[in-house]
Each structure stands twice: as C-alpha cells, then as structure tokens.
PDB file of C-alpha atoms and ligand atoms in Angstrom:
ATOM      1  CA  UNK Z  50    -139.167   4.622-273.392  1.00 91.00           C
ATOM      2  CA  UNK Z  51    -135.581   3.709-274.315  1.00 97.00           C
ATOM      3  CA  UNK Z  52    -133.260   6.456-274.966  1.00 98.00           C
ATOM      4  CA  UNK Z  53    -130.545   6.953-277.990  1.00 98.00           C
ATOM      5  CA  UNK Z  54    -127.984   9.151-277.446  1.00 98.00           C
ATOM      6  CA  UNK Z  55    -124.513   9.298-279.245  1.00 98.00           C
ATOM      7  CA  UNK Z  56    -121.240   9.569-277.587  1.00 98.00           C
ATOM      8  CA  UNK Z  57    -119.237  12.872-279.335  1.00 97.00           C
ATOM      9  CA  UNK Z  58    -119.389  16.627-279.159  1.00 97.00           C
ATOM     10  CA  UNK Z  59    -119.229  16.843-283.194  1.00 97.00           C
ATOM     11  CA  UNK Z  60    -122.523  18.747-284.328  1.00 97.00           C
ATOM     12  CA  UNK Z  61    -121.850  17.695-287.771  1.00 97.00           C
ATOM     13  CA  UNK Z  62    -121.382  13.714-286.878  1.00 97.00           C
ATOM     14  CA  UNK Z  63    -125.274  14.413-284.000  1.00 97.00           C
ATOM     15  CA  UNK Z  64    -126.758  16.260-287.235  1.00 97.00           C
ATOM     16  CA  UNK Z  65    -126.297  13.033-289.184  1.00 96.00           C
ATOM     17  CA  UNK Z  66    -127.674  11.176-287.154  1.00 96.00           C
ATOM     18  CA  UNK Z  67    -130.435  13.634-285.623  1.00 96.00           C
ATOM     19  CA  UNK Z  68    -131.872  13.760-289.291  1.00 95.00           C
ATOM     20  CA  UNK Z  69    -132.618   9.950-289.411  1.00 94.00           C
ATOM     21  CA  UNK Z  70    -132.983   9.081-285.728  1.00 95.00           C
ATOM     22  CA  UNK Z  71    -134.999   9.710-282.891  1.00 95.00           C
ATOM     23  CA  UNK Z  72    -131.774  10.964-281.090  1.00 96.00           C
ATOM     24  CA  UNK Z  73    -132.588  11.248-276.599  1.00 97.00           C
ATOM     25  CA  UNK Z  74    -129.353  13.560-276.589  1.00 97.00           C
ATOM     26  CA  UNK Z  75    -126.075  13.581-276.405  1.00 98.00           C
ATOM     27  CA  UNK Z  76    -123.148  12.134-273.993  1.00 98.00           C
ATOM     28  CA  UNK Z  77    -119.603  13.402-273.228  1.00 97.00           C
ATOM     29  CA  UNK Z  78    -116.883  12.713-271.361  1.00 97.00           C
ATOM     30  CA  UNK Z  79    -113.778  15.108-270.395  1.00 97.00           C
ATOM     31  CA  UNK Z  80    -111.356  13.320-273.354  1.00 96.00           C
ATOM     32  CA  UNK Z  81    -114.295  14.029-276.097  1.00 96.00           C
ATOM     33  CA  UNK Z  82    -114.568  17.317-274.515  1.00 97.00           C
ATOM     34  CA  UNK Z  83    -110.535  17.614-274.858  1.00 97.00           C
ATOM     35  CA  UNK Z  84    -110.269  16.182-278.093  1.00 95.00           C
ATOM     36  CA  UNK Z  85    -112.854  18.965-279.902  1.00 95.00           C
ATOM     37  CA  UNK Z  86    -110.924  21.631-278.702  1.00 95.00           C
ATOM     38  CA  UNK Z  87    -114.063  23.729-277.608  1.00 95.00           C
ATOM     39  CA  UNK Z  88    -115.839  24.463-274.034  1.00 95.00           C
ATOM     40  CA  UNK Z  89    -118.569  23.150-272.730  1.00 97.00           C
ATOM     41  CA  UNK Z  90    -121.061  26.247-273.358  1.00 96.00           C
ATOM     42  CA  UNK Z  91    -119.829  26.097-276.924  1.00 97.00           C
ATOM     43  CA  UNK Z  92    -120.414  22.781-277.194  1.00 97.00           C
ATOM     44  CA  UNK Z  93    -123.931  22.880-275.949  1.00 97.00           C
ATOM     45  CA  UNK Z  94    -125.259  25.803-277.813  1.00 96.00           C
ATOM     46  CA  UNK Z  95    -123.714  23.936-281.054  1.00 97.00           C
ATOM     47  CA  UNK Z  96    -125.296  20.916-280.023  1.00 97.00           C
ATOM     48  CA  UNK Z  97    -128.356  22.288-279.183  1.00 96.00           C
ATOM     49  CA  UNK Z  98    -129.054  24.405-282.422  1.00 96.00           C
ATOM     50  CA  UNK Z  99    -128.607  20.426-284.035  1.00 96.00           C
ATOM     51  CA  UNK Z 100    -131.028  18.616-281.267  1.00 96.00           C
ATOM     52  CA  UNK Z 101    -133.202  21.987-280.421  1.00 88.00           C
ATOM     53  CA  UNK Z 102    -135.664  21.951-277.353  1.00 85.00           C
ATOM     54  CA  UNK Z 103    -135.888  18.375-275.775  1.00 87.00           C
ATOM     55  CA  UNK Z 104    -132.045  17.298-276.226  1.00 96.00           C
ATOM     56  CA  UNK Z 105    -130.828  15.807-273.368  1.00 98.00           C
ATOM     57  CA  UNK Z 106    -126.748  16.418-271.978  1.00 98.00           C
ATOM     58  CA  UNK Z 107    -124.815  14.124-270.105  1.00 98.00           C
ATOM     59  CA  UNK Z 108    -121.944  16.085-269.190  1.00 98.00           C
ATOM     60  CA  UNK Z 109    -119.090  14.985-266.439  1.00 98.00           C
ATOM     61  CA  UNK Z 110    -117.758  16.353-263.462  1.00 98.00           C
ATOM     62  CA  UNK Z 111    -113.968  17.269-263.418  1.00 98.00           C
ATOM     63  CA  UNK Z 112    -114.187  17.976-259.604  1.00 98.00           C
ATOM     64  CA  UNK Z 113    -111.819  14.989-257.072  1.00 96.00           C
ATOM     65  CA  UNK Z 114    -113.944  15.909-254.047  1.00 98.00           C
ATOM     66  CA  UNK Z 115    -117.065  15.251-252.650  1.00 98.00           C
ATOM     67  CA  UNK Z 116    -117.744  19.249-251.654  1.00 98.00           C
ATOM     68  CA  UNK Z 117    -116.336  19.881-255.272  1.00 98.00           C
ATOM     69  CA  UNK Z 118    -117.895  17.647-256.947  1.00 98.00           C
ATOM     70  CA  UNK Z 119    -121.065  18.539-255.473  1.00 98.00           C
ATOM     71  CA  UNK Z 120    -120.218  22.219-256.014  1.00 98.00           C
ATOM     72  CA  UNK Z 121    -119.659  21.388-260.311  1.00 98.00           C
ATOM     73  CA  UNK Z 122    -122.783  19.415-260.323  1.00 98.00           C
ATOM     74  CA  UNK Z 123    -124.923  22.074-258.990  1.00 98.00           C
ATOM     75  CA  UNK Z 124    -123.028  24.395-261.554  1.00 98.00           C
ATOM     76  CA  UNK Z 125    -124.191  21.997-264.444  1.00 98.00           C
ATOM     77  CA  UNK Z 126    -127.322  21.788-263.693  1.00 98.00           C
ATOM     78  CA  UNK Z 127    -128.013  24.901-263.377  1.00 97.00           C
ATOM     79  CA  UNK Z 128    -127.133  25.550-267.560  1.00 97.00           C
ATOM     80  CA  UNK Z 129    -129.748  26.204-269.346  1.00 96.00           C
ATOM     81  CA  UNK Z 130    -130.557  22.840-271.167  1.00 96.00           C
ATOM     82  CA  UNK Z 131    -131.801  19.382-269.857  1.00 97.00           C
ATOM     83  CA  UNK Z 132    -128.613  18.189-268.213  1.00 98.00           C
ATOM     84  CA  UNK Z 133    -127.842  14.959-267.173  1.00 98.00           C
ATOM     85  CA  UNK Z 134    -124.617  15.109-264.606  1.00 98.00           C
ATOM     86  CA  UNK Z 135    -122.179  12.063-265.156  1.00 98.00           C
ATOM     87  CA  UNK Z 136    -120.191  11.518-261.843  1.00 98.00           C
ATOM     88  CA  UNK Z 137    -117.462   8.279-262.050  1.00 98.00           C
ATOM     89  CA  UNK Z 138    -119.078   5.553-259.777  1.00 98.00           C
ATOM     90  CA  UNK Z 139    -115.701   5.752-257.141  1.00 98.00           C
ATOM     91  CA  UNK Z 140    -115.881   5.905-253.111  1.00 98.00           C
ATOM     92  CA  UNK Z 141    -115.996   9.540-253.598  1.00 98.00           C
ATOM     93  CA  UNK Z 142    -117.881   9.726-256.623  1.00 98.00           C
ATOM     94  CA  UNK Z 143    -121.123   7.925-254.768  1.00 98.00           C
ATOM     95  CA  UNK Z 144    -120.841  10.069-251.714  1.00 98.00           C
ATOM     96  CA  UNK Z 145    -121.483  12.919-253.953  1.00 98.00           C
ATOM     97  CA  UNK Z 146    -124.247  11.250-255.909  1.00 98.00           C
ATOM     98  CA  UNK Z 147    -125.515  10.718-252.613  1.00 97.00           C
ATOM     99  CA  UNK Z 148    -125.340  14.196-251.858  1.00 96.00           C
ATOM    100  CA  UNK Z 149    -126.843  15.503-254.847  1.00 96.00           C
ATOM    101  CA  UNK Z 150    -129.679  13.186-255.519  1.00 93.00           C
ATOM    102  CA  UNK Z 151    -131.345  15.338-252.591  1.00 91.00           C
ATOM    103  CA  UNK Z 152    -130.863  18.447-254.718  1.00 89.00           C
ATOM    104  CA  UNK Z 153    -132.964  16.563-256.959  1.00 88.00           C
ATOM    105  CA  UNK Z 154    -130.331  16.811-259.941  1.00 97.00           C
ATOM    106  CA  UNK Z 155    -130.663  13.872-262.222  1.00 98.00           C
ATOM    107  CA  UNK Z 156    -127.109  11.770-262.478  1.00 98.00           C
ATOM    108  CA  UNK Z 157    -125.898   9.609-264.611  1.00 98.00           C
ATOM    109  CA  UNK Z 158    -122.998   7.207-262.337  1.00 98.00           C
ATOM    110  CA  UNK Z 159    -120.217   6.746-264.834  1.00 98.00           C
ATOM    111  CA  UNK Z 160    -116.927   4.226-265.521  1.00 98.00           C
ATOM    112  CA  UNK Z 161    -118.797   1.242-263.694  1.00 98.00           C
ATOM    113  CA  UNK Z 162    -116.435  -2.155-264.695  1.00 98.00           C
ATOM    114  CA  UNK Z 163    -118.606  -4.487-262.281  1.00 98.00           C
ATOM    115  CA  UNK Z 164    -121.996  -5.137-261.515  1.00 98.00           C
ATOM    116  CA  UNK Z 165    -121.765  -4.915-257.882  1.00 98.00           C
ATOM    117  CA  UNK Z 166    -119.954  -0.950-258.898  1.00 98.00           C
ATOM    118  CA  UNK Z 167    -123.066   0.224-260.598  1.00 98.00           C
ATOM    119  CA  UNK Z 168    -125.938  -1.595-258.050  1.00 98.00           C
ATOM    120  CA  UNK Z 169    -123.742   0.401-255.297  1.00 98.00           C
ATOM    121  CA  UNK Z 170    -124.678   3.550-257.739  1.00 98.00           C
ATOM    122  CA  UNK Z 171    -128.084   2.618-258.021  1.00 98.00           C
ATOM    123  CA  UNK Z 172    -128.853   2.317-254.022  1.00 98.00           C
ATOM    124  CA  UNK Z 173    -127.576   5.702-254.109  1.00 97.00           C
ATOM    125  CA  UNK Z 174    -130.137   6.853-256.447  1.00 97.00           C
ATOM    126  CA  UNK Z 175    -127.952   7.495-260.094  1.00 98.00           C
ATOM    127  CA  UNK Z 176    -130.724   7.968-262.582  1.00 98.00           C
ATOM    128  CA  UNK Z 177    -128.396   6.521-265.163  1.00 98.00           C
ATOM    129  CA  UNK Z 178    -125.738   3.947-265.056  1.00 98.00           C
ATOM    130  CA  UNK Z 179    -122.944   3.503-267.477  1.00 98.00           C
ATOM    131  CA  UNK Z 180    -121.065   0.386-268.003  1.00 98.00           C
ATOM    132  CA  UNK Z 181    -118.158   0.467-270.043  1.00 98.00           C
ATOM    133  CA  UNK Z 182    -118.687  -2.459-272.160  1.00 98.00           C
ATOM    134  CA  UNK Z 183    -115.566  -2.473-274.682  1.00 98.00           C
ATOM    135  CA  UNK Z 184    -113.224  -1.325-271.832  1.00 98.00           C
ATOM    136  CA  UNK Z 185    -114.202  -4.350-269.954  1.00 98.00           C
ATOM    137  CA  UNK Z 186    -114.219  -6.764-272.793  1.00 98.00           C
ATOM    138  CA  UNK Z 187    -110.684  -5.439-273.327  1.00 98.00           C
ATOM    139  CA  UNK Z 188    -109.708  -6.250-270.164  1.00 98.00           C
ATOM    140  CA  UNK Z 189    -110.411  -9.891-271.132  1.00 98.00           C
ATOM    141  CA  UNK Z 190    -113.758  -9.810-268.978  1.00 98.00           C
ATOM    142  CA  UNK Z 191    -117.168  -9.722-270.065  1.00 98.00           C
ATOM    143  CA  UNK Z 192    -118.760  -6.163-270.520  1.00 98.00           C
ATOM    144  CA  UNK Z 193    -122.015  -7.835-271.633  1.00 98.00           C
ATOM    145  CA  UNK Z 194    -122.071  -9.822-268.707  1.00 98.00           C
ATOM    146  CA  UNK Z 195    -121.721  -7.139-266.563  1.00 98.00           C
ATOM    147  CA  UNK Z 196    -124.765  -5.408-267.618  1.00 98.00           C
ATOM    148  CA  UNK Z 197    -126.359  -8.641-267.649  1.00 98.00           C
ATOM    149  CA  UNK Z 198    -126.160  -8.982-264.363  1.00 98.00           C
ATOM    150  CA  UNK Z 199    -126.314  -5.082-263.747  1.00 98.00           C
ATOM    151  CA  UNK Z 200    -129.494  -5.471-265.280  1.00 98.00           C
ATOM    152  CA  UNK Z 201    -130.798  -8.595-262.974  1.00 98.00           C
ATOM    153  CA  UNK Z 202    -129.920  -6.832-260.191  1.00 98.00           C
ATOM    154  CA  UNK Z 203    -131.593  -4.128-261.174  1.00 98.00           C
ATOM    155  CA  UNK Z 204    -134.468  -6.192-261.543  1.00 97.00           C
ATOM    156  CA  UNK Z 205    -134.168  -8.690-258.081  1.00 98.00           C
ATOM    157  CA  UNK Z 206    -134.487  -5.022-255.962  1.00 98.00           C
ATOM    158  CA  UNK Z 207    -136.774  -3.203-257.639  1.00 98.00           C
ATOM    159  CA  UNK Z 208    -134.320  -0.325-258.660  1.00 98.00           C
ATOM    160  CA  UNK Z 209    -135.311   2.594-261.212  1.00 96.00           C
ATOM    161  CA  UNK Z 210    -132.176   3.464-262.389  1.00 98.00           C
ATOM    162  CA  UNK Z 211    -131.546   2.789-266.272  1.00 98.00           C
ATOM    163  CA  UNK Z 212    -128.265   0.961-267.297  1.00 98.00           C
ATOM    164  CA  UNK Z 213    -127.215   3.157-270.511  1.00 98.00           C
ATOM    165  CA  UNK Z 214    -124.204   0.661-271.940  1.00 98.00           C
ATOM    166  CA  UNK Z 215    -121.007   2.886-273.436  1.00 98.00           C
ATOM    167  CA  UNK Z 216    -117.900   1.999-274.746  1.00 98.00           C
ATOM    168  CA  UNK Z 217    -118.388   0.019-277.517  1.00 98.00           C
ATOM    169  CA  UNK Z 218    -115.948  -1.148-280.483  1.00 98.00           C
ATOM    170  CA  UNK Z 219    -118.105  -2.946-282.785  1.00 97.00           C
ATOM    171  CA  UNK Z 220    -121.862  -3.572-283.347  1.00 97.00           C
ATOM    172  CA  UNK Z 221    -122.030  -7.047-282.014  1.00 97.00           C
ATOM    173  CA  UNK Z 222    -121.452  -5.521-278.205  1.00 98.00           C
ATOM    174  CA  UNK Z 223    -123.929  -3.040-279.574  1.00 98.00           C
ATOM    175  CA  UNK Z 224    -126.753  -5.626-280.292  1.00 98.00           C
ATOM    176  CA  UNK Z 225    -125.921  -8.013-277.330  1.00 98.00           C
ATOM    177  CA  UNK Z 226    -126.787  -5.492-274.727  1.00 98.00           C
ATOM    178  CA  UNK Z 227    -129.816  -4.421-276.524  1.00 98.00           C
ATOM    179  CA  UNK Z 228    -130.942  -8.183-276.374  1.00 98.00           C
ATOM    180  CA  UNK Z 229    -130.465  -7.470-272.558  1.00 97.00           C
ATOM    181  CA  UNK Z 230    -133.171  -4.731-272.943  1.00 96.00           C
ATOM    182  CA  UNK Z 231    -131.315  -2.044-271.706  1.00 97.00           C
ATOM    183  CA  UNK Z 232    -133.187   1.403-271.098  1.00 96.00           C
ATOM    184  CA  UNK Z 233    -130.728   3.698-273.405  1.00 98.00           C
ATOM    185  CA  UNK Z 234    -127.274   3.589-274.558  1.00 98.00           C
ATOM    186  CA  UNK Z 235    -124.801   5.597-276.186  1.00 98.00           C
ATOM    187  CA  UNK Z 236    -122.834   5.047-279.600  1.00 98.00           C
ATOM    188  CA  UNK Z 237    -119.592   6.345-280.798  1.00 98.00           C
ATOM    189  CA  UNK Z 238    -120.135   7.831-284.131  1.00 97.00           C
ATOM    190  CA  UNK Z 239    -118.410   4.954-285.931  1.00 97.00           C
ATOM    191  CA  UNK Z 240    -120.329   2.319-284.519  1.00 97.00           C
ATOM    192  CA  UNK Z 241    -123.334   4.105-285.244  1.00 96.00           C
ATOM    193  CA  UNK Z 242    -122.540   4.692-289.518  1.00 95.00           C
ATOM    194  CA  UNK Z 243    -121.669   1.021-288.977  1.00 94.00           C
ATOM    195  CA  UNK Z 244    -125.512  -0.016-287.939  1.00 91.00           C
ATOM    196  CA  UNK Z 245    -126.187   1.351-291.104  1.00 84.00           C
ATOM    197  CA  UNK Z 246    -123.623  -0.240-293.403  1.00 81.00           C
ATOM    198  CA  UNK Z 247    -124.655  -3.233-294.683  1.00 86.00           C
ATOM    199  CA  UNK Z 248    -122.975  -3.932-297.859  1.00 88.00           C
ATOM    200  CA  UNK Z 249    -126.308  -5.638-299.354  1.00 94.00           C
ATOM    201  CA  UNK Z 250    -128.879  -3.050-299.257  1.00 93.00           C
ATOM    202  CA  UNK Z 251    -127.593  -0.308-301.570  1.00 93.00           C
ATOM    203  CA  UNK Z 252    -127.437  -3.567-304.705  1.00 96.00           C
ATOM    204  CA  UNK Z 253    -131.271  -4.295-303.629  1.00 97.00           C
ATOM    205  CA  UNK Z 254    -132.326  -0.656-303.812  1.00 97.00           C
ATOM    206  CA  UNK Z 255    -130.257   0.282-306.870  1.00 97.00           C
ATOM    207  CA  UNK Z 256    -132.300  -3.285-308.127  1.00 98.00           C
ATOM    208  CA  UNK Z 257    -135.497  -2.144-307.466  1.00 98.00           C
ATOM    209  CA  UNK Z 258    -134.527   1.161-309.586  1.00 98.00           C
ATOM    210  CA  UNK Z 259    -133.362  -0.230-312.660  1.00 98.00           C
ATOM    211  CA  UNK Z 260    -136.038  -2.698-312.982  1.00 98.00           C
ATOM    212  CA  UNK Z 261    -139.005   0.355-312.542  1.00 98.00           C
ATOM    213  CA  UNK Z 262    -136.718   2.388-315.132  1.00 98.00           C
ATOM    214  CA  UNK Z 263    -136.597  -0.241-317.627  1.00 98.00           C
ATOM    215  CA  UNK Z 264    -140.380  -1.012-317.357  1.00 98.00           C
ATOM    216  CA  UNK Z 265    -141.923   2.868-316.800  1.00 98.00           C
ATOM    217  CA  UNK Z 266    -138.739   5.237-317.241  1.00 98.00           C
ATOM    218  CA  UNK Z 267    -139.234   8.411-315.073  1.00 97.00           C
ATOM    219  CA  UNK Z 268    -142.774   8.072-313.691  1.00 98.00           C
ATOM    220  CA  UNK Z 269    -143.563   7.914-310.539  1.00 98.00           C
ATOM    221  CA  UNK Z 270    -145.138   5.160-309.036  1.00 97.00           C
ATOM    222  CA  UNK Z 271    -148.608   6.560-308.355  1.00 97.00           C
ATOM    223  CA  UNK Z 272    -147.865   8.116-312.114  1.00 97.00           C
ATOM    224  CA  UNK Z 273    -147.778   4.365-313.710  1.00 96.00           C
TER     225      UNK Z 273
HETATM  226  O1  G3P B 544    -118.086   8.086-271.705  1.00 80.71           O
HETATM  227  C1  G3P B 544    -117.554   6.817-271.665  1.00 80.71           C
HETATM  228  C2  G3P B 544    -117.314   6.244-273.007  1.00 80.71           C
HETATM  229  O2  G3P B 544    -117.311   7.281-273.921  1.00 80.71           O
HETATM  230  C3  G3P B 544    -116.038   5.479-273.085  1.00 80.71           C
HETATM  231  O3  G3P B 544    -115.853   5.068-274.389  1.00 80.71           O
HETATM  232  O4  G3P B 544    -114.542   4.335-276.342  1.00 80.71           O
HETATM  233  O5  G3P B 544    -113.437   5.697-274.565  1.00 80.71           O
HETATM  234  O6  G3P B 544    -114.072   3.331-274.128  1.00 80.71           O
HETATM  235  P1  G3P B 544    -114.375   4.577-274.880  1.00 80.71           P
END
C-alpha cells in the first residue's frame, strides 16, 4: 500500500492536506524541527490531534554514536505514537540500524545520495529508505536515477525495504519517481499545494457553474 506523508511539523499546513488526502503520517528532520521553534512532544501531540490514531512519525536521531544513537532510538520509540526512527545512512549510522533492527524498532535510513548508500541500508534491515532527490539533482547528478536504481536493486535481491523519495523542488521530480513506483514518499508543503495548482481547472469548474445557473438558477441538480 503506498504511503503519503508530508515533510513539515506545521499542523496547520498537515491539516490541509489531512482533510483532502489519505495522509500515512508525517516526516521531520532536525532543521524542520529547528525551524518551528517547538519540541518534539509538542510537535507530536499537535500533529497528532490533526492525523489522530493511525498517523505515522518519522522522527531523527540527533545522537553521533552508535551506543547513542542506539540509546535515542530506543527513547523514540518508546513515545507513545507509531514512530518511525530516521537514522542518516553513514558508517556509524548503519551500525546502529544494525543494532536496533534486533530491538525490532522500525527505521527509516536517511540522507542516502547513492544507490549503493541506501542497498548498504537495506542489507541492514532499514524499513524505509530516503533518497534525497533535489539535493542530488543539485549536485548536478541524477536523484531520479538514484532511486531508479535504488529501486532495481531493491528488486535484483529480494529486499523489503521501501524507498520513500524526499527532497524535492518541483513536481516533475515528484512525478518521475512515482513513475518508478516507489512505496511512499514525502512532500514539502509547497510542492504538495503545487500538485494541486493547475491554472485550468478553477475556469472549467467556474464553467460548469455559470452554464447550470443560466439554464436552472439555484436548483440543485437532483432538484432540476
Ligand atoms: O528529511 C529530508 C528532506 O526533508 C530534505 O529536504 O528540501 O531540505 O532537501 P530538503
């Protein structure tokens, strides 16, 4: 079942969204975190009271260490929501995902730039993996070749995990890795109002109005 989450801590910008969409959850990172100004149990219960009971929270470690890390994970898990715990996909970051995928904690293996990063991840057992697609593109690489072959890989060895695609600065790397059929991804809240924002739909609506006004006023159309 693919999964839609978006990619801010703003309950206004989830409740938007949440009214219209069959929004999975939610995904942060420590900079979104940062940049709202609020805690992580803050944000969650806010979060929550948008999403209610089956939201699901990717939330980062902060930790540098594998025993840290490890430590933080544990910590997350334990709060009281579905939690998803995002560890970066780095030498130390996979010994802890390593470590924790025998607690049985579901992880999500974060800031992967290269295909062969996030199939190391997967062999050692991330739930979720999250290529940056817009970072890479902006490195002058190919983000949605990356999960491309993320994906094939994926594929070729018989791996579970589920590439969720993030980092995205316009809808085109949005629908290219959906073409890929990717098992979830996140959306910044722009991209997102911008899946919605075609300029001709509003004109063919407000059409369809004027012409059912002109011809039966205010009825209804079961009225007519
Ligand atoms: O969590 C990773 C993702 O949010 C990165 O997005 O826009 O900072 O590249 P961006």
């Amino acid at each position: 079942m693919f999964e839609l989450y978006l990619d801010t801590a703003d309950a206004k910008q989830v409740a938007r969204f949440n009214a219209c969409l069959p929004i999975k959850g939610i995904t942060t990172n420590p900079s979104i975190l940062a940049k709202s100004g609020k805690g992580l149990k803050q944000v969650l219960s806010e979060l929550d009271s948008v999403i209610g009971s089956g939201g699901r929270y990717h939330v980062q470690v902060v930790s540098q260490t594998v025993d840290n890390i490890v430590e933080e994970a544990k910590n997350i898990h334990k709060l009281p929501y579905d939690m998803v715990v995002k560890i970066p996909a780095t030498e130390v970051g996979l010994a802890a995902i390593k470590k924790i995928k025998a607690e049985k904690i579901t992880v999500l293996a974060t800031a992967i730039y290269s295909a062969q990063q996030g199939f190391l991840a997967a062999l050692c057992g991330a739930d979720y993996l999250a290529p940056y697609v817009n970072r890479i593109d902006a490195m002058g690489a190919n983000g949605n070749g990356v999960v491309a072959d993320l994906q094939l890989l994926l594929n070729q060895h018989h791996l579970e995990s589920k590439i969720l695609p993030a980092s995205f600065k316009n809808v085109q790397q949005v629908m290219d890795v959906l073409k890929l059929g990717v098992g979830a991804i996140t959306l910044p809240y722009d991209i997102a109002v911008q899946l919605f924002a075609h300029p001709s739909v509003q004109p063919a609506v407000d059409q369809f109005s004027h012409d059912w006004q002109e011809a039966f006023g205010s009825k209804l159309s079961f009225e007519s």
